[in-house]
PDB file of C-alpha atoms and ligand atoms in Angstrom:
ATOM      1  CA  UNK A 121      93.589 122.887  98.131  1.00 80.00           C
ATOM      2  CA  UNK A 122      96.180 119.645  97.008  1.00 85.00           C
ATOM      3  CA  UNK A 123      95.367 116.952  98.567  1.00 79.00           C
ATOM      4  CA  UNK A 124      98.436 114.594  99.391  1.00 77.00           C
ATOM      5  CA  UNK A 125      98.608 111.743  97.091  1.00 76.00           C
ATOM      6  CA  UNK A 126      96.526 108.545  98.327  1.00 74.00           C
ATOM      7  CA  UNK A 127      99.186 105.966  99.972  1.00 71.00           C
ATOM      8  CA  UNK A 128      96.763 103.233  98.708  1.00 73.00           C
ATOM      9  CA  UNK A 129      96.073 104.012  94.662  1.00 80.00           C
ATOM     10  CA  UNK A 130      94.958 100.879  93.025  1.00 88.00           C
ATOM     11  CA  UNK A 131      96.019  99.510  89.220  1.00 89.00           C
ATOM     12  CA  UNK A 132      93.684  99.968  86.883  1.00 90.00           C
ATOM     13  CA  UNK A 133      90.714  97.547  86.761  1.00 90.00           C
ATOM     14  CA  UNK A 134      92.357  96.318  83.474  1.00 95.00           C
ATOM     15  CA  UNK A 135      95.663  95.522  84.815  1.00 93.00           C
ATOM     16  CA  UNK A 136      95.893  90.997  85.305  1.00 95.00           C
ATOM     17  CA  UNK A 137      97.091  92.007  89.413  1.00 91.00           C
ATOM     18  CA  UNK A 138      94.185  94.967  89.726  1.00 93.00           C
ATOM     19  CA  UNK A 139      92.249  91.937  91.827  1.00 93.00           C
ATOM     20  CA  UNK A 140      95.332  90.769  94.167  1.00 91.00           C
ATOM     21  CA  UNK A 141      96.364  94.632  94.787  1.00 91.00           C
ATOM     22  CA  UNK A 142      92.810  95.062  96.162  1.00 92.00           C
ATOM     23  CA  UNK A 143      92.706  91.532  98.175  1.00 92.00           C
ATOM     24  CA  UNK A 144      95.856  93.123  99.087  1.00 91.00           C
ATOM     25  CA  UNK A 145      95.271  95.925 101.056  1.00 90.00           C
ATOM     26  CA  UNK A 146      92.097  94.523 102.583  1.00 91.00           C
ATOM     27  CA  UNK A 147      93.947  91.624 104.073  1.00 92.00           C
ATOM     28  CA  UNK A 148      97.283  92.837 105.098  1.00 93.00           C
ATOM     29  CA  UNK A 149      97.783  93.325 108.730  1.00 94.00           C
ATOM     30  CA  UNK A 150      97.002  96.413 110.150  1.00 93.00           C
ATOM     31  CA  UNK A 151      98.787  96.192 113.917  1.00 95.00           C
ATOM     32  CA  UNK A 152     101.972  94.854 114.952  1.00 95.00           C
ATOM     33  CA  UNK A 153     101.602  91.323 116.420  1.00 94.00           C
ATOM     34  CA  UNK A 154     103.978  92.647 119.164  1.00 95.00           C
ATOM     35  CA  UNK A 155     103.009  95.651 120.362  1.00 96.00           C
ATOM     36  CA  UNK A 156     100.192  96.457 118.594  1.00 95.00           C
ATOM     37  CA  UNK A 157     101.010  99.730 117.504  1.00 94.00           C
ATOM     38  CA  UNK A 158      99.526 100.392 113.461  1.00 93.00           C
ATOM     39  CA  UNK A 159     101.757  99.526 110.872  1.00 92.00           C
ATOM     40  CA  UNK A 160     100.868 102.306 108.979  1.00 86.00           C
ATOM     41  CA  UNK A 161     102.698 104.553 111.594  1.00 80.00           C
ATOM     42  CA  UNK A 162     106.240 104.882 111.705  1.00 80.00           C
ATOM     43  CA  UNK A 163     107.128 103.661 108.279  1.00 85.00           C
ATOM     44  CA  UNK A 164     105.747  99.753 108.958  1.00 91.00           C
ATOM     45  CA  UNK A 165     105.125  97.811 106.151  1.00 92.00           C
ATOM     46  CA  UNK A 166     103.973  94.473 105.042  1.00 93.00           C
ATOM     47  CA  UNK A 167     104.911  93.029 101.409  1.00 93.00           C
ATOM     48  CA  UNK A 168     102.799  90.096 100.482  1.00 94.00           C
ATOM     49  CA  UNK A 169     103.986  86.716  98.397  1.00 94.00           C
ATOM     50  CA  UNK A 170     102.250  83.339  97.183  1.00 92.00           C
ATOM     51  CA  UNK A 171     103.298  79.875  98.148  1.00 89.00           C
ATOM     52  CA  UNK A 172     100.708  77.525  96.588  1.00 86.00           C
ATOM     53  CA  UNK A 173      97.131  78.877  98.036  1.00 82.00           C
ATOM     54  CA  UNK A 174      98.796  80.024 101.278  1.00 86.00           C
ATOM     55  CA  UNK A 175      99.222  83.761 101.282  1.00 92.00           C
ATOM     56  CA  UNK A 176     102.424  85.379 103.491  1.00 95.00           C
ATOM     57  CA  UNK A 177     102.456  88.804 104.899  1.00 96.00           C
ATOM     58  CA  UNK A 178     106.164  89.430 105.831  1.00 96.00           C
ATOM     59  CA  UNK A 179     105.581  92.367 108.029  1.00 96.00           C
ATOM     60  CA  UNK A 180     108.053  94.769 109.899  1.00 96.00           C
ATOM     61  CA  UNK A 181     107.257  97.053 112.667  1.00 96.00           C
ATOM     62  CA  UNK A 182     108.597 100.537 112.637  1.00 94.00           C
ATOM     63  CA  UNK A 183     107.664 101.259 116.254  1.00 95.00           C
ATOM     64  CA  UNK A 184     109.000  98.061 118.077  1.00 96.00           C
ATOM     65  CA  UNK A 185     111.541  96.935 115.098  1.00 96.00           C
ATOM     66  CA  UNK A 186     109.657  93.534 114.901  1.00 97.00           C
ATOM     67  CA  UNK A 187     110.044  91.586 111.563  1.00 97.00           C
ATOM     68  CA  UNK A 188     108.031  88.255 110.651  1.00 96.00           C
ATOM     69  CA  UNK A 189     105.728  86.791 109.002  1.00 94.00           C
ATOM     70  CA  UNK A 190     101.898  86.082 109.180  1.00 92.00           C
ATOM     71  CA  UNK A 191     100.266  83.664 106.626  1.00 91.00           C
ATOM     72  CA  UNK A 192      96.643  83.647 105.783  1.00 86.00           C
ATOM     73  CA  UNK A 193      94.821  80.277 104.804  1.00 80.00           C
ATOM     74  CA  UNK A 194      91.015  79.965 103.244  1.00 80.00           C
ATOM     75  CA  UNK A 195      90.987  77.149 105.475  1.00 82.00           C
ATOM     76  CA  UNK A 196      92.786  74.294 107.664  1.00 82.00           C
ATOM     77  CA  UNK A 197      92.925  71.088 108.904  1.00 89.00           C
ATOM     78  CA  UNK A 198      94.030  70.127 112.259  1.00 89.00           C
ATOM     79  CA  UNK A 199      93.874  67.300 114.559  1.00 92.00           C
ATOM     80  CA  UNK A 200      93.114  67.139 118.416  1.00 90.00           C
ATOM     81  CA  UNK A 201      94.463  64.832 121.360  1.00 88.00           C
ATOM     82  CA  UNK A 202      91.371  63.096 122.468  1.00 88.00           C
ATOM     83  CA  UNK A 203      90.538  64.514 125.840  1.00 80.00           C
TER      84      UNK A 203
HETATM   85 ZN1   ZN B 531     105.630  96.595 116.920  1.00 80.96          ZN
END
């Protein structure tokens, strides 16, 4: 029996991305922010890009037709109104 060919092959361990690809697909949204529904259904994708040390997961929904952006930070700094 063939099986079908798997949607989420990595590079090589070699290859100078191997590492990224794999932070890749363990980070990358998995539901639609606005309806939920998974991306991986109806041809939804998200592409990934680098701005400094702030990673961007430009995402589009095949079910609901929504298109943005999410953005993933090791860590932030905000500040509060004092209460
Ligand atoms: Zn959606």
């Amino acid at each position: 029996m063939m099986l079908p060919p798997d949607p989420h092959r990595l590079p090589p361990r070699e290859a100078w991305f191997a590492r990224d690809a794999e932070r890749h697909l363990l980070d990358r949204p998995r539901f639609c922010p606005m309806c939920g529904e998974g991306l991986d259904a109806d041809g939804g994708i998200s592409t990934e890009y680098w701005a400094a040390d702030a990673r961007y997961f430009m995402t589009w929904c095949g079910a609901c037709g929504w298109f943005g952006e999410g953005v993933r930070f090791d860590m932030v700094t905000i500040t509060e109104v004092e209460h």
